[in-house]
Coordinates of C-alpha atoms and ligand atoms in Angstrom, one line a residue:
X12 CA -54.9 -17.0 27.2
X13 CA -58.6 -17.0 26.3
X14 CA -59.3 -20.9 27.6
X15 CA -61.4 -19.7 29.6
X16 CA -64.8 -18.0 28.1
X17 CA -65.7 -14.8 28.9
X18 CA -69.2 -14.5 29.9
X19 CA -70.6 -11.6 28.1
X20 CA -73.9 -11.3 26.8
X21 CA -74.7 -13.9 23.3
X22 CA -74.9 -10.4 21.1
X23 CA -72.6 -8.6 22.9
X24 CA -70.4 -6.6 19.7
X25 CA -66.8 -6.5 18.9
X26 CA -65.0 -3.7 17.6
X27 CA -61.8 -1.6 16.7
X28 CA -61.8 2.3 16.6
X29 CA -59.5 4.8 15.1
X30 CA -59.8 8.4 14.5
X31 CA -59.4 10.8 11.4
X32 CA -56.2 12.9 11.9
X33 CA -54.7 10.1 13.8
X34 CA -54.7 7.7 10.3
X35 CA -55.9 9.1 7.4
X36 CA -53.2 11.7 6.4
X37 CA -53.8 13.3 3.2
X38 CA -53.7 16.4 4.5
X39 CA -54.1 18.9 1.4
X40 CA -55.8 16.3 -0.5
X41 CA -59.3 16.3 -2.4
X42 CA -60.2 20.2 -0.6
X43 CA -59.5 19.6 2.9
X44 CA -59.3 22.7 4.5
X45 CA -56.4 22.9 7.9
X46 CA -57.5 22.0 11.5
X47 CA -56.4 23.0 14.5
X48 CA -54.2 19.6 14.9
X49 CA -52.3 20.7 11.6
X50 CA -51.2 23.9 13.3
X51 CA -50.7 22.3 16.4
X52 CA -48.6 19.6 15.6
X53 CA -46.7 21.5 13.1
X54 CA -45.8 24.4 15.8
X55 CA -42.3 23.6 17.1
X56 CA -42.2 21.7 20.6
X57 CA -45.6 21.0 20.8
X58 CA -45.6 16.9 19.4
X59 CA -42.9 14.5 20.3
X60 CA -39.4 14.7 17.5
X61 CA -42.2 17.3 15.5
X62 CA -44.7 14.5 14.2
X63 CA -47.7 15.5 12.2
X64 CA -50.8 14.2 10.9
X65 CA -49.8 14.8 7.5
X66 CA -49.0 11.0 6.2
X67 CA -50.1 9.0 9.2
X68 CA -51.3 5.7 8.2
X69 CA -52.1 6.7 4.7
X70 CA -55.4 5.3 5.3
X71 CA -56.8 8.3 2.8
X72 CA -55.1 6.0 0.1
X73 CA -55.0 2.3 2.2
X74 CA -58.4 2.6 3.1
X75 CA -59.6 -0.8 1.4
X76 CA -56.5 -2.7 2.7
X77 CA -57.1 -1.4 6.0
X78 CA -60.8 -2.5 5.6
X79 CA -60.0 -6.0 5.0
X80 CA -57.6 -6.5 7.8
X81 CA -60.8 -5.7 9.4
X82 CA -63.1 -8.6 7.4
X83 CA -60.1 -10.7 8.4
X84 CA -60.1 -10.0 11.7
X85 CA -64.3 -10.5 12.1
X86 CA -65.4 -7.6 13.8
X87 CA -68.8 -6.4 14.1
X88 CA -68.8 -2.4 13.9
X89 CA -65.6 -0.2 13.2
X90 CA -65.9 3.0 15.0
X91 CA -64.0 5.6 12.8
X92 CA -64.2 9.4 12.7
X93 CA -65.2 12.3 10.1
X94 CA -62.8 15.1 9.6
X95 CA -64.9 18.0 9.7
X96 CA -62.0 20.0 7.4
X97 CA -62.6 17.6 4.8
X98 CA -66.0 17.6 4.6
X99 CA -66.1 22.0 5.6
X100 CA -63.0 22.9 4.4
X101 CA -63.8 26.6 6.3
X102 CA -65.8 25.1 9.1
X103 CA -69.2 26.7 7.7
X104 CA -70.6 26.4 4.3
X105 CA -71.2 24.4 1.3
X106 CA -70.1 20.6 1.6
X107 CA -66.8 19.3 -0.5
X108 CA -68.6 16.3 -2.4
X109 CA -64.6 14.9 -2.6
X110 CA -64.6 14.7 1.4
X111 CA -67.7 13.5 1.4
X112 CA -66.9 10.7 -1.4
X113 CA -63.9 9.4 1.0
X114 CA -66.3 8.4 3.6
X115 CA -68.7 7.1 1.1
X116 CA -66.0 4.4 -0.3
X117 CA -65.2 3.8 3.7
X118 CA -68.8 3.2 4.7
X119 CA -69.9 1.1 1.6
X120 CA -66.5 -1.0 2.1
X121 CA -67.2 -2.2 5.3
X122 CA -70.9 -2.7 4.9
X123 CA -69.7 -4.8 1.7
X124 CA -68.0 -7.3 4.6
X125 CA -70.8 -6.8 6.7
X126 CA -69.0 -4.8 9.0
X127 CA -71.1 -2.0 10.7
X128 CA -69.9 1.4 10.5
X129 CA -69.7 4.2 14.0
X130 CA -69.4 7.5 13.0
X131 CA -68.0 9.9 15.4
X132 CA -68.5 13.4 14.3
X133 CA -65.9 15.2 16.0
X134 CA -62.6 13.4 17.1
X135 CA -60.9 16.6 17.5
X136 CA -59.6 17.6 14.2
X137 CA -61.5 21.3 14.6
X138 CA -61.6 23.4 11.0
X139 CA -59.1 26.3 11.9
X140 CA -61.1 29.0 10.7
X141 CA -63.3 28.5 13.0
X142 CA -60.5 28.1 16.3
X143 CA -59.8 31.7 14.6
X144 CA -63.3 32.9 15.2
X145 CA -62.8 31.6 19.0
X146 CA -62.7 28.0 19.2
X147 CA -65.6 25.7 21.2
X148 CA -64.9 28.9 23.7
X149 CA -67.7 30.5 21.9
X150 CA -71.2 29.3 21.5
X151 CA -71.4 30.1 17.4
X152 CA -68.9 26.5 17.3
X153 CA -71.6 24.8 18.4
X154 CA -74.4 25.9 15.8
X155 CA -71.6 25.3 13.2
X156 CA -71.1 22.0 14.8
X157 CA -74.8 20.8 14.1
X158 CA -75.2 22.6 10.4
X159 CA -72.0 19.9 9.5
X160 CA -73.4 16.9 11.5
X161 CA -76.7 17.4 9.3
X162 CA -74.4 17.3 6.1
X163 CA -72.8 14.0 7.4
X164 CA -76.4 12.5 8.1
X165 CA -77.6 13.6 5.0
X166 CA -75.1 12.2 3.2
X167 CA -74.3 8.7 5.0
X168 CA -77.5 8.5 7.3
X169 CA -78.9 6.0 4.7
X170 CA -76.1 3.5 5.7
X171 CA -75.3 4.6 8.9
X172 CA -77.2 3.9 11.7
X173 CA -74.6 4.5 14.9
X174 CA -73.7 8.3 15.2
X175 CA -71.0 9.4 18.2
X176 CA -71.5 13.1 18.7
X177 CA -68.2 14.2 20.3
X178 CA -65.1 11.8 21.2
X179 CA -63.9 12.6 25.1
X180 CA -65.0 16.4 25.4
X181 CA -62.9 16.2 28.8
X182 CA -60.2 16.0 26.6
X183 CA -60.7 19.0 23.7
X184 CA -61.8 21.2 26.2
X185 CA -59.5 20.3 29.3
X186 CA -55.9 19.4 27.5
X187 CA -56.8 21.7 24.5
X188 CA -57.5 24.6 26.7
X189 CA -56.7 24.2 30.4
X190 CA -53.1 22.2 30.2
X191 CA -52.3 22.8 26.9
X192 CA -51.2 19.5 26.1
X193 CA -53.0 19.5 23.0
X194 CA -54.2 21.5 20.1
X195 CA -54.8 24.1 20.1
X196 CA -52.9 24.7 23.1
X197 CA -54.0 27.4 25.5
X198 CA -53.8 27.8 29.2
X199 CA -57.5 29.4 30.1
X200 CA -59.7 29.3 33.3
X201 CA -63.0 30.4 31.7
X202 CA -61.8 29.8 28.3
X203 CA -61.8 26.2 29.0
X204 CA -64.9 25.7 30.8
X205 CA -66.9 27.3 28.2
X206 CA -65.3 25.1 25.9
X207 CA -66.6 22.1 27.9
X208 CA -70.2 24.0 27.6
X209 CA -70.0 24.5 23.9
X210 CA -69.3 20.9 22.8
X211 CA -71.9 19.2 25.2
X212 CA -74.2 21.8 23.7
X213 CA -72.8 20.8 20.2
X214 CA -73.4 16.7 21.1
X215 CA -76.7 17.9 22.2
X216 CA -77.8 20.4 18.8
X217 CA -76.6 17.0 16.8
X218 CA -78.4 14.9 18.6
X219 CA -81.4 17.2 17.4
X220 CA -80.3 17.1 14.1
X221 CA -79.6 12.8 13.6
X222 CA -83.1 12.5 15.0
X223 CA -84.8 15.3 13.2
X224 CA -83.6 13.4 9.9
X225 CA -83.1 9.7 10.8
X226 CA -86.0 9.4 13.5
X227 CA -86.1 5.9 14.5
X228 CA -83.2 4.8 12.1
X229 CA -80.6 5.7 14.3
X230 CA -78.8 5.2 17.7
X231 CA -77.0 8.4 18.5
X232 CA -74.8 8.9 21.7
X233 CA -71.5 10.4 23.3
X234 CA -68.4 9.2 24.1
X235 CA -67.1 10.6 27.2
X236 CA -63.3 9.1 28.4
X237 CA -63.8 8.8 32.2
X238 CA -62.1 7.1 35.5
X239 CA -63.0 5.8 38.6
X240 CA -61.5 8.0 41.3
X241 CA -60.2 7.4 44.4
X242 CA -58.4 9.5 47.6
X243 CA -55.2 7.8 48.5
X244 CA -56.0 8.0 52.3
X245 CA -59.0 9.0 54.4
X246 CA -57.6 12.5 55.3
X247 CA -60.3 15.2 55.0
X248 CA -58.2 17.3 52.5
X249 CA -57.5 14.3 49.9
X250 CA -61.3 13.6 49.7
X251 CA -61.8 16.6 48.9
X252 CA -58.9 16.5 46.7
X253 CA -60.6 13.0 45.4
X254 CA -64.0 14.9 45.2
X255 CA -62.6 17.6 42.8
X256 CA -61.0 15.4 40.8
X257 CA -64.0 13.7 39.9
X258 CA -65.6 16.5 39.1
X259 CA -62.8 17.8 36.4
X260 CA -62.3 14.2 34.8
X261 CA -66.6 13.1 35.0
X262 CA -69.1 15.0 36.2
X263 CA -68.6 18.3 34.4
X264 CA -69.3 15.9 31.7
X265 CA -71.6 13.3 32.8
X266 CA -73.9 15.4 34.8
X267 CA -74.9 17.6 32.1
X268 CA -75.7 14.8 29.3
X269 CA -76.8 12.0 32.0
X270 CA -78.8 14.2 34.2
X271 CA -79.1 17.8 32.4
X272 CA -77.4 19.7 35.5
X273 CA -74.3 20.6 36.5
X274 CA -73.2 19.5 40.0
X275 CA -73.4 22.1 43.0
X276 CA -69.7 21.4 43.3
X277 CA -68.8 23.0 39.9
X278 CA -70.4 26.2 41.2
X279 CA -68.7 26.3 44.4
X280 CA -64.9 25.2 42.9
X281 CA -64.9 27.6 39.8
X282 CA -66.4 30.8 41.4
X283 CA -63.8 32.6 41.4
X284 CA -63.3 31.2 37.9
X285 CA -66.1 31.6 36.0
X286 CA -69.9 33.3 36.4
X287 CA -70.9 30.6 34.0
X288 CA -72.1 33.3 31.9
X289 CA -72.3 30.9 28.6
X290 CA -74.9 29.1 30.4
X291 CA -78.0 30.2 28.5
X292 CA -81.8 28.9 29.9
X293 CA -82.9 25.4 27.8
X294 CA -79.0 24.7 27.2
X295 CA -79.3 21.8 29.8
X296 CA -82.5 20.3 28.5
X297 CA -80.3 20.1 24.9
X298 CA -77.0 18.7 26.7
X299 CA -79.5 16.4 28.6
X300 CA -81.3 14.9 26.1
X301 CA -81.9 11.0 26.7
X302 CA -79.5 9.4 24.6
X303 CA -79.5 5.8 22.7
X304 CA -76.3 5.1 24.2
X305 CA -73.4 6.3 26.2
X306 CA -69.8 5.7 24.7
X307 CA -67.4 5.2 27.2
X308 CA -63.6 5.5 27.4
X309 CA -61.3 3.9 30.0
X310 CA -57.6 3.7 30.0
X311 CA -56.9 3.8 34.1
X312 CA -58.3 5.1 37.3
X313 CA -57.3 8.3 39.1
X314 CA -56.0 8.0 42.6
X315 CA -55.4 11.6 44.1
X316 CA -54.0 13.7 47.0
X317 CA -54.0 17.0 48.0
X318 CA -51.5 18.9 46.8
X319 CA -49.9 22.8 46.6
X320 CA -52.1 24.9 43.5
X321 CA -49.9 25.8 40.3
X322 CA -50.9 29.5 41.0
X323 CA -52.1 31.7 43.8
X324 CA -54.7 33.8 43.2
X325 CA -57.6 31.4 42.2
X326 CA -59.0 34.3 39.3
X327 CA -56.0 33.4 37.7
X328 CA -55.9 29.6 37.4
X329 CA -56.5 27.5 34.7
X330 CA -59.3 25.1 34.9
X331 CA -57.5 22.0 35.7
X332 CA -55.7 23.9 38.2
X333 CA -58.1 21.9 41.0
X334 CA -55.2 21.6 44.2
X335 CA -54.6 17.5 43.3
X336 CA -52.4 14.9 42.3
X337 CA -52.3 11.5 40.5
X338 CA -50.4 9.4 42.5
X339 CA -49.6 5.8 41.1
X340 CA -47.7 3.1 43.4
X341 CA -44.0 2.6 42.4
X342 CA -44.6 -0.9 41.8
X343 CA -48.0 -1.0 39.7
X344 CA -48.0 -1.8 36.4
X345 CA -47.2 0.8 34.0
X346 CA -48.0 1.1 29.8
X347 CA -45.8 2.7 27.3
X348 CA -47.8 6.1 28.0
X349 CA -46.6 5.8 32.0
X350 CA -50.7 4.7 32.6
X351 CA -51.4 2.4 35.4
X352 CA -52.9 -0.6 35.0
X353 CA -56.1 -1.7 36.4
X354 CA -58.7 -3.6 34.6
X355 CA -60.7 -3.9 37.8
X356 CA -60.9 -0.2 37.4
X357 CA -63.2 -0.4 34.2
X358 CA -65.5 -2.5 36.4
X359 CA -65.7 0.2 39.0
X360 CA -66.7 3.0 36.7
X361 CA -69.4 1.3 35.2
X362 CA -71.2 0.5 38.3
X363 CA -70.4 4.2 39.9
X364 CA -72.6 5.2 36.3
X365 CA -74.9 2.6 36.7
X366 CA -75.6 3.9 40.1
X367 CA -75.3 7.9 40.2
X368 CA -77.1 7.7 37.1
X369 CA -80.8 6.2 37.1
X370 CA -81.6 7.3 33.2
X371 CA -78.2 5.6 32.2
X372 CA -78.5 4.4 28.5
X373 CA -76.9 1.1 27.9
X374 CA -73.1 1.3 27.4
X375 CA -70.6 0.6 24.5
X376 CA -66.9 1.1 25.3
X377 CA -65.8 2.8 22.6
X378 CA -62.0 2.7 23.4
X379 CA -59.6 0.7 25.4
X380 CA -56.5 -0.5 25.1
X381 CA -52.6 -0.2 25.7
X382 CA -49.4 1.6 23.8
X383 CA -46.2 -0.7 24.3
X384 CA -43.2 -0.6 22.8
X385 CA -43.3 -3.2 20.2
X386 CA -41.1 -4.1 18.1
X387 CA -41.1 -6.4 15.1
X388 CA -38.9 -9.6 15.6
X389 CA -36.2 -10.9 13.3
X390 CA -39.0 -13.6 12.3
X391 CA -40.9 -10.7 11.6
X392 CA -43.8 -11.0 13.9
X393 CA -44.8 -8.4 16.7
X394 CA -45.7 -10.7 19.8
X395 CA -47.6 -8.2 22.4
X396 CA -48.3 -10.2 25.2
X397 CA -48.5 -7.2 27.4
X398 CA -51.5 -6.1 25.2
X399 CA -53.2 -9.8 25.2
X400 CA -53.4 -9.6 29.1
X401 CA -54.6 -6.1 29.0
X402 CA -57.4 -6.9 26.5
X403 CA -58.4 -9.4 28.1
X404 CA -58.9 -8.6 31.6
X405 CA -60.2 -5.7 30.8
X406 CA -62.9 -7.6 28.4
X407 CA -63.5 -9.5 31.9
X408 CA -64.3 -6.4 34.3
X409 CA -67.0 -5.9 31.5
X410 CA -68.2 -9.2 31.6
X411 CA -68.4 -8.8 35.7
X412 CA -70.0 -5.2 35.3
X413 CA -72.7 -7.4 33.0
X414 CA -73.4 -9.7 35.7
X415 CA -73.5 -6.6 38.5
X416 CA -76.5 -5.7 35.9
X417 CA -75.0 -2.9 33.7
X418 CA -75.7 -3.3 30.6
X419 CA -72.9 -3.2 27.8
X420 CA -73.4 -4.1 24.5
X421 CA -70.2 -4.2 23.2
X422 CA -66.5 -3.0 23.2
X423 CA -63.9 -1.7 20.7
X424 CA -60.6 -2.1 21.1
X425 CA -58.0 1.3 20.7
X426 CA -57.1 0.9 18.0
X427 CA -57.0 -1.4 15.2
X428 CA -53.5 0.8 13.8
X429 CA -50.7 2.2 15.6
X430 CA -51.1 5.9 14.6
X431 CA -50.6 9.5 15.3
X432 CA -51.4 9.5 19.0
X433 CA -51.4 13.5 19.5
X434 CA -49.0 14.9 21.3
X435 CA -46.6 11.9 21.5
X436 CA -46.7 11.3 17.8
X437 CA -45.7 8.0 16.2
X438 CA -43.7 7.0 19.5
X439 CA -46.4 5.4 21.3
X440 CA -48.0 2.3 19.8
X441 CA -51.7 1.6 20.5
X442 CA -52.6 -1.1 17.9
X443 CA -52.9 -4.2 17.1
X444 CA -51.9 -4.1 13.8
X445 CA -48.4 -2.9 14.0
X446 CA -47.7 -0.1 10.9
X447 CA -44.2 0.4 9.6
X448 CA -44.3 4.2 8.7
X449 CA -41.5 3.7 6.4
X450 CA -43.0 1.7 4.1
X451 CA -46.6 1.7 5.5
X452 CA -46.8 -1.9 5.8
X453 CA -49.4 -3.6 8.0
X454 CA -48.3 -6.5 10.4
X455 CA -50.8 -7.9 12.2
X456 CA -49.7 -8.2 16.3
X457 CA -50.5 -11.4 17.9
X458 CA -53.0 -9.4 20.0
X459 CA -54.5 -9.2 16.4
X460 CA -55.2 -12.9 16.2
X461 CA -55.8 -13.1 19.9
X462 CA -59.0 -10.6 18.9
X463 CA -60.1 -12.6 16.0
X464 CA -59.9 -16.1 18.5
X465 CA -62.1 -14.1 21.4
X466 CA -64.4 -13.3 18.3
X467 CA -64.7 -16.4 17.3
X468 CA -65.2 -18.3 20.3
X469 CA -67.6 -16.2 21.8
X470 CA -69.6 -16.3 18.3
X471 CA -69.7 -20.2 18.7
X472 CA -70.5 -20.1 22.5
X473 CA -73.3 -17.7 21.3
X474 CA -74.6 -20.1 18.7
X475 CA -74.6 -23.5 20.3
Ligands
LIG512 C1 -58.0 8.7 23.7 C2 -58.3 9.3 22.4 C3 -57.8 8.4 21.3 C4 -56.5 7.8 21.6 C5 -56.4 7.2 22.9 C6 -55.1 6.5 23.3 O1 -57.9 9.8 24.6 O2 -59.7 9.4 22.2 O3 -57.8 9.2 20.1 O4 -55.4 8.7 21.3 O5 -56.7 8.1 23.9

């Protein structure tokens, strides 16, 4: 693996991204106030055998350990997360210097080996208070959203220069309250569509907020976790089936921060739904706002067909409730998490944004990557090969989406840990560095020195 070079642009970057509640544990430590995931995971049934946030990784205490695994492994940027709870303990307010100190000793570590820090602002970890006072459901989340981004920016915008808004909005408004699946758990129609609303208008009030402050210092951008869908067969009712699954899993999202609109289709498929009454006039121009960049997220692609509605009366559904099914072949490839596999599929996205979307900003993927079920070998090494292929190929369909003439700067790999990966706790594995949560120990995968060869290599190729 790796002989042959992968042809992506001389300063293309290389990355590793992890997020705050899924690695720093800590959870009462230094003023952190609770977040929704610390209700969430500690309410019975909802996380795989009961695991919580509340040790993780210990990266609260392993932070500089964790930081030269990094330097080892020669990355360019790490993409890490604030927790808003540590930083507003009550979601509004004064700042907690002690949170703020945390991410101070972070950023200056990594700059110290040269590696640049990305900041996402919200990876999910919501102050509770403020899920009290209704959650991204109501529009005051948002204004609270941007009084804390300008305390971040303050605070770290002198070293920081790459700000991520809002980490895969799809997935705190549609799994946190549409399915359920994660925190904080409800099962809305409306509910969950404003939700969607409030944090693209929360990515767009912080935008406002990095620029107002930083001007020209720094890129800001989303991250949106998105797939290229597909119908299974040419049948009238799974297109249509295709074409409303696209518009749950992309363009509520894209269409709104790409092109300041929301598609006719969203107007048509959630009538009965929603009147869009949180839409307020000048929202769109602030969810729209040209961007620096555009994160993106791929795991797999969506292949759908038409199938039965969970419930009836369509007042009544929940918004995910779209009349659809993911349909994967019995003999594709399948990770730990039950995901297809199809690196091609990464390809495919980029060039359906790069041609729905004229005003598309250039593109770092800001996650990809594989859980399997690794184990650590009597000789103790973790060998991943599973994750090696993945890696790579999936590195290649960016190199090809390069040379179709989208332009990616640069990729981080999910995730430099194993860690707390929500509602399936500790028992999926996503990292290349393999943690034993007995004893917290690190052991760097073979992926991990796969990484730090493609790093290598392509820095050479670059320089000669
Ligand atoms: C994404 C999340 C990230 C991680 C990966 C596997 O949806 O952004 O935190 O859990 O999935």
């Amino acid at each position: 693996m790796g002989e042959q070079r992968l042809n992506l642009p001389a300063d293309f970057e290389f990355g590793v991204a992890t997020a705050s509640y899924q690695i720093e544990g800590a959870v009462h430590e230094d003023g952190r106030g609770p977040s929704i995931w610390d209700t969430f995971s500690h309410t019975p049934g909802k996380v795989v055998h009961g695991d919580t946030g509340d040790v993780a990784c210990d990266h609260y205490h392993r932070y500089a350990e964790d930081v030269a695994l990094m330097a080892d492994l020669g990355v360019d940027s790490y993409r890490l997360s604030l927790a808003w709870p540590r930083i507003q303990p009550d979601g509004k307010g004064p700042a907690e210097p002690r949170g703020l100190a945390f991410y101070d000793r972070v950023v200056d570590a990594l700059l110290e080996h040269g590696i640049q820090p990305a900041v996402t602002l919200y990876h999910w970890d919501l102050p509770q208070p403020l899920e009290d006072a209704g959650g991204w459901r109501v529009r005051d989340t948002a204004e609270r959203f941007a009084d804390y981004v300008e305390i971040a920016q303050e605070a770290l915008g002198d070293r920081v220069t790459r700000w991520i808004t809002i980490n895969e909005p799809f997935c705190s408004s549609i799994l946190g309250y549409a399915t359920g699946r994660h925190a904080p758990g409800a099962r809305e129609g409306d509910g969950a569509l404003a939700a969607a609303h409030h944090l693209l208008l929360g990515h767009g009030l912080a935008v406002q907020r990095i620029r107002a402050a930083a001007a020209h210092r720094a890129q800001v951008g989303a991250t949106l976790n998105l797939q290229p869908v597909s119908a299974v067969s040419d049948r009238e009712q799974d297109r249509a089936a295709a074409d409303r699954a696209l518009l749950l899993s992309n363009l509520l999202f894209t269409d709104p921060v790409l092109a300041g609109r929301y598609p006719q289709l969203a107007r048509s498929t959630y009538a009965a739904l929603t009147d869009f009454g949180w839409l307020r006039d000048g929202d769109l121009e602030i969810t729209g706002l040209p961007l620096d960049f555009l994160g993106v997220n791929y795991y797999f692609p969506s292949r759908v067909r038409a199938a039965p509605y969970q419930v009836e009366d369509p007042a009544s559904r929940t918004a995910d409730d779209l009349g659809y099914e993911d349909v994967v072949d019995s003999d594709e490839e399948r990770t730990a998490m039950g995901w297809p596999v199809d690196a091609d599929g990464l390809r495919r996205l980029l060039r359906w944004l790069h041609d729905s979307y004229p005003q598309l900003p250039p593109v770092y993927i800001t996650e990809n990557g594989r859980a399997c079920d690794d184990v650590v070998a009597a000789n103790g090494h973790v060998h991943d090969p599973d994750r090696m292929r993945y890696l790579e190929n999936h590195l290649r369909a960016v190199a090809d989406a390069t040379a179709e003439g989208v332009d990616v700067r640069g990729y981080y790999c999910w995730s430099l840990l194993d860690n707390f990966e929500w509602a399936e706790g500790y028992a999926k594995r996503f990292g290349i560095v393999y943690v034993d949560y007995e004893t917290q120990q690190r052991i760097p995968k073979s992926s991990f020195e796969w990484y730090q060869r493609v790093i290598r290599d392509h820095r050479r190729a670059a320089a000669s």
